[in-house]
């Protein structure tokens, strides 16, 4: 499972990277894993902060790639698992956030775990 750390998007003021940089890196990891017969499951990035701005645009672009890029063997949608449908911008459901608008709390981690289809780990 590949879950990109949101800090690589929001915390890189001195060495900024782009969505394309992250996508290229993910493709490299997938290619290398596949050469060893390892199945790769992509995980969408959870909401981050206020749900607006350049970091959000990058997060959304990476999530679109994860969902629709066709290079992962499967996708687990962590964003959908914790997203607040009442918020106009992508944000955690209040019950799933630890209060910093960036990290899940225990209930949020449980929602993320519940989003994983364990049959993804069975051999075919």
PDB file of C-alpha atoms in Angstrom:
ATOM      1  CA  UNK A   1       0.000   0.000   0.000  1.00  0.00           C
ATOM      2  CA  UNK A   2       1.290   3.429  -0.908  1.00  0.00           C
ATOM      3  CA  UNK A   3       0.003   6.341   1.161  1.00  0.00           C
ATOM      4  CA  UNK A   4       1.827   9.573   0.465  1.00  0.00           C
ATOM      5  CA  UNK A   5       2.428  11.749   3.504  1.00  0.00           C
ATOM      6  CA  UNK A   6       0.473  14.978   3.351  1.00  0.00           C
ATOM      7  CA  UNK A   7       3.532  16.752   4.827  1.00  0.00           C
ATOM      8  CA  UNK A   8       5.266  16.261   1.484  1.00  0.00           C
ATOM      9  CA  UNK A   9       2.653  18.580   0.033  1.00  0.00           C
ATOM     10  CA  UNK A  10       2.055  21.109   2.805  1.00  0.00           C
ATOM     11  CA  UNK A  11       5.487  21.229   4.425  1.00  0.00           C
ATOM     12  CA  UNK A  12       7.895  21.750   1.547  1.00  0.00           C
ATOM     13  CA  UNK A  13       8.243  25.533   1.263  1.00  0.00           C
ATOM     14  CA  UNK A  14      12.029  25.350   0.858  1.00  0.00           C
ATOM     15  CA  UNK A  15      12.021  22.506  -1.681  1.00  0.00           C
ATOM     16  CA  UNK A  16       8.610  22.606  -3.309  1.00  0.00           C
ATOM     17  CA  UNK A  17       7.487  19.679  -5.403  1.00  0.00           C
ATOM     18  CA  UNK A  18       4.642  19.368  -7.869  1.00  0.00           C
ATOM     19  CA  UNK A  19       1.830  16.885  -8.301  1.00  0.00           C
ATOM     20  CA  UNK A  20       3.702  15.624 -11.356  1.00  0.00           C
ATOM     21  CA  UNK A  21       6.791  15.006  -9.195  1.00  0.00           C
ATOM     22  CA  UNK A  22       4.758  12.853  -6.819  1.00  0.00           C
ATOM     23  CA  UNK A  23       3.045  11.029  -9.668  1.00  0.00           C
ATOM     24  CA  UNK A  24       6.377  10.214 -11.331  1.00  0.00           C
ATOM     25  CA  UNK A  25       7.708   8.918  -7.994  1.00  0.00           C
ATOM     26  CA  UNK A  26       4.606   6.760  -7.493  1.00  0.00           C
ATOM     27  CA  UNK A  27       4.939   5.341 -10.994  1.00  0.00           C
ATOM     28  CA  UNK A  28       8.574   4.459 -10.268  1.00  0.00           C
ATOM     29  CA  UNK A  29       7.623   2.672  -7.029  1.00  0.00           C
ATOM     30  CA  UNK A  30       4.841   0.765  -8.797  1.00  0.00           C
ATOM     31  CA  UNK A  31       7.096  -0.247 -11.675  1.00  0.00           C
ATOM     32  CA  UNK A  32       9.818  -1.444  -9.313  1.00  0.00           C
ATOM     33  CA  UNK A  33       7.352  -3.386  -7.174  1.00  0.00           C
ATOM     34  CA  UNK A  34       5.763  -4.992 -10.218  1.00  0.00           C
ATOM     35  CA  UNK A  35       9.157  -6.213 -11.452  1.00  0.00           C
ATOM     36  CA  UNK A  36       9.277  -8.267  -8.251  1.00  0.00           C
ATOM     37  CA  UNK A  37       5.700  -9.519  -8.561  1.00  0.00           C
ATOM     38  CA  UNK A  38       4.423  -7.258  -5.789  1.00  0.00           C
ATOM     39  CA  UNK A  39       0.863  -5.980  -6.046  1.00  0.00           C
ATOM     40  CA  UNK A  40       0.575  -2.237  -5.344  1.00  0.00           C
ATOM     41  CA  UNK A  41      -2.474  -0.647  -3.749  1.00  0.00           C
ATOM     42  CA  UNK A  42      -2.807   3.124  -4.023  1.00  0.00           C
ATOM     43  CA  UNK A  43      -4.321   5.050  -1.138  1.00  0.00           C
ATOM     44  CA  UNK A  44      -5.861   8.474  -1.614  1.00  0.00           C
ATOM     45  CA  UNK A  45      -4.585  11.329   0.508  1.00  0.00           C
ATOM     46  CA  UNK A  46      -6.844  12.481   3.305  1.00  0.00           C
ATOM     47  CA  UNK A  47      -8.032  16.102   3.561  1.00  0.00           C
ATOM     48  CA  UNK A  48      -5.499  18.658   4.679  1.00  0.00           C
ATOM     49  CA  UNK A  49      -6.196  21.881   6.502  1.00  0.00           C
ATOM     50  CA  UNK A  50      -8.790  24.218   5.086  1.00  0.00           C
ATOM     51  CA  UNK A  51      -9.294  22.399   1.795  1.00  0.00           C
ATOM     52  CA  UNK A  52      -8.187  25.382  -0.307  1.00  0.00           C
ATOM     53  CA  UNK A  53      -5.011  26.726  -1.908  1.00  0.00           C
ATOM     54  CA  UNK A  54      -2.113  25.297  -3.917  1.00  0.00           C
ATOM     55  CA  UNK A  55      -1.553  22.395  -1.531  1.00  0.00           C
ATOM     56  CA  UNK A  56      -5.178  21.365  -1.982  1.00  0.00           C
ATOM     57  CA  UNK A  57      -4.881  21.592  -5.761  1.00  0.00           C
ATOM     58  CA  UNK A  58      -1.857  19.307  -5.605  1.00  0.00           C
ATOM     59  CA  UNK A  59      -3.543  16.861  -3.229  1.00  0.00           C
ATOM     60  CA  UNK A  60      -6.606  16.715  -5.481  1.00  0.00           C
ATOM     61  CA  UNK A  61      -4.452  16.107  -8.587  1.00  0.00           C
ATOM     62  CA  UNK A  62      -2.585  13.267  -6.880  1.00  0.00           C
ATOM     63  CA  UNK A  63      -5.870  11.729  -5.721  1.00  0.00           C
ATOM     64  CA  UNK A  64      -7.262  11.929  -9.252  1.00  0.00           C
ATOM     65  CA  UNK A  65      -4.183  10.099 -10.511  1.00  0.00           C
ATOM     66  CA  UNK A  66      -4.491   7.445  -7.805  1.00  0.00           C
ATOM     67  CA  UNK A  67      -8.159   6.860  -8.621  1.00  0.00           C
ATOM     68  CA  UNK A  68      -8.015   7.047 -12.408  1.00  0.00           C
ATOM     69  CA  UNK A  69      -4.391   6.612 -13.502  1.00  0.00           C
ATOM     70  CA  UNK A  70      -4.823   2.901 -14.071  1.00  0.00           C
ATOM     71  CA  UNK A  71      -1.392   1.956 -12.745  1.00  0.00           C
ATOM     72  CA  UNK A  72      -2.309   0.668  -9.296  1.00  0.00           C
ATOM     73  CA  UNK A  73      -3.545  -2.879  -8.870  1.00  0.00           C
ATOM     74  CA  UNK A  74      -6.257  -1.553  -6.547  1.00  0.00           C
ATOM     75  CA  UNK A  75      -7.219   1.665  -4.781  1.00  0.00           C
ATOM     76  CA  UNK A  76      -8.314   2.331  -1.217  1.00  0.00           C
ATOM     77  CA  UNK A  77     -10.137   5.649  -0.952  1.00  0.00           C
ATOM     78  CA  UNK A  78      -9.100   6.993   2.446  1.00  0.00           C
ATOM     79  CA  UNK A  79     -10.278  10.474   1.472  1.00  0.00           C
ATOM     80  CA  UNK A  80     -13.834   9.234   0.912  1.00  0.00           C
ATOM     81  CA  UNK A  81     -13.719   7.340   4.212  1.00  0.00           C
ATOM     82  CA  UNK A  82     -13.076  10.459   6.302  1.00  0.00           C
ATOM     83  CA  UNK A  83     -14.464  13.292   4.155  1.00  0.00           C
ATOM     84  CA  UNK A  84     -17.121  15.613   5.571  1.00  0.00           C
ATOM     85  CA  UNK A  85     -19.918  15.675   2.986  1.00  0.00           C
ATOM     86  CA  UNK A  86     -21.364  18.801   4.638  1.00  0.00           C
ATOM     87  CA  UNK A  87     -18.236  20.853   3.927  1.00  0.00           C
ATOM     88  CA  UNK A  88     -17.962  22.669   0.571  1.00  0.00           C
ATOM     89  CA  UNK A  89     -14.166  22.193   0.637  1.00  0.00           C
ATOM     90  CA  UNK A  90     -12.513  18.821   1.335  1.00  0.00           C
ATOM     91  CA  UNK A  91     -12.169  18.484   5.097  1.00  0.00           C
ATOM     92  CA  UNK A  92     -12.286  15.731   7.688  1.00  0.00           C
ATOM     93  CA  UNK A  93     -15.612  14.926   9.282  1.00  0.00           C
ATOM     94  CA  UNK A  94     -15.279  16.590  12.687  1.00  0.00           C
ATOM     95  CA  UNK A  95     -15.774  13.212  14.392  1.00  0.00           C
ATOM     96  CA  UNK A  96     -12.764  11.826  12.479  1.00  0.00           C
ATOM     97  CA  UNK A  97     -10.246  14.634  13.084  1.00  0.00           C
ATOM     98  CA  UNK A  98      -7.966  15.172  16.072  1.00  0.00           C
ATOM     99  CA  UNK A  99      -8.657  18.917  15.984  1.00  0.00           C
ATOM    100  CA  UNK A 100      -5.770  20.075  13.795  1.00  0.00           C
ATOM    101  CA  UNK A 101      -7.660  19.616  10.475  1.00  0.00           C
ATOM    102  CA  UNK A 102      -4.765  17.494   9.236  1.00  0.00           C
ATOM    103  CA  UNK A 103      -4.630  14.205  11.156  1.00  0.00           C
ATOM    104  CA  UNK A 104      -7.284  11.607  11.909  1.00  0.00           C
ATOM    105  CA  UNK A 105      -8.188  10.711  15.454  1.00  0.00           C
ATOM    106  CA  UNK A 106      -8.831   7.125  16.581  1.00  0.00           C
ATOM    107  CA  UNK A 107     -12.300   7.121  14.985  1.00  0.00           C
ATOM    108  CA  UNK A 108     -10.798   8.483  11.768  1.00  0.00           C
ATOM    109  CA  UNK A 109      -8.158   5.768  11.684  1.00  0.00           C
ATOM    110  CA  UNK A 110     -10.875   3.194  12.265  1.00  0.00           C
ATOM    111  CA  UNK A 111     -12.883   4.613   9.341  1.00  0.00           C
ATOM    112  CA  UNK A 112      -9.747   4.373   7.189  1.00  0.00           C
ATOM    113  CA  UNK A 113      -9.134   0.786   8.280  1.00  0.00           C
ATOM    114  CA  UNK A 114     -12.760  -0.082   7.569  1.00  0.00           C
ATOM    115  CA  UNK A 115     -12.320   1.285   4.026  1.00  0.00           C
ATOM    116  CA  UNK A 116      -9.781  -1.450   3.226  1.00  0.00           C
ATOM    117  CA  UNK A 117     -11.216  -4.459   1.442  1.00  0.00           C
ATOM    118  CA  UNK A 118      -9.165  -7.237   3.018  1.00  0.00           C
ATOM    119  CA  UNK A 119      -9.746  -9.471  -0.014  1.00  0.00           C
ATOM    120  CA  UNK A 120      -7.212  -7.245  -1.790  1.00  0.00           C
ATOM    121  CA  UNK A 121      -4.568  -9.209   0.101  1.00  0.00           C
ATOM    122  CA  UNK A 122      -5.590 -12.656  -1.055  1.00  0.00           C
ATOM    123  CA  UNK A 123      -3.529 -14.396  -3.694  1.00  0.00           C
ATOM    124  CA  UNK A 124      -5.051 -14.830  -7.145  1.00  0.00           C
TER     125      UNK A 124
END
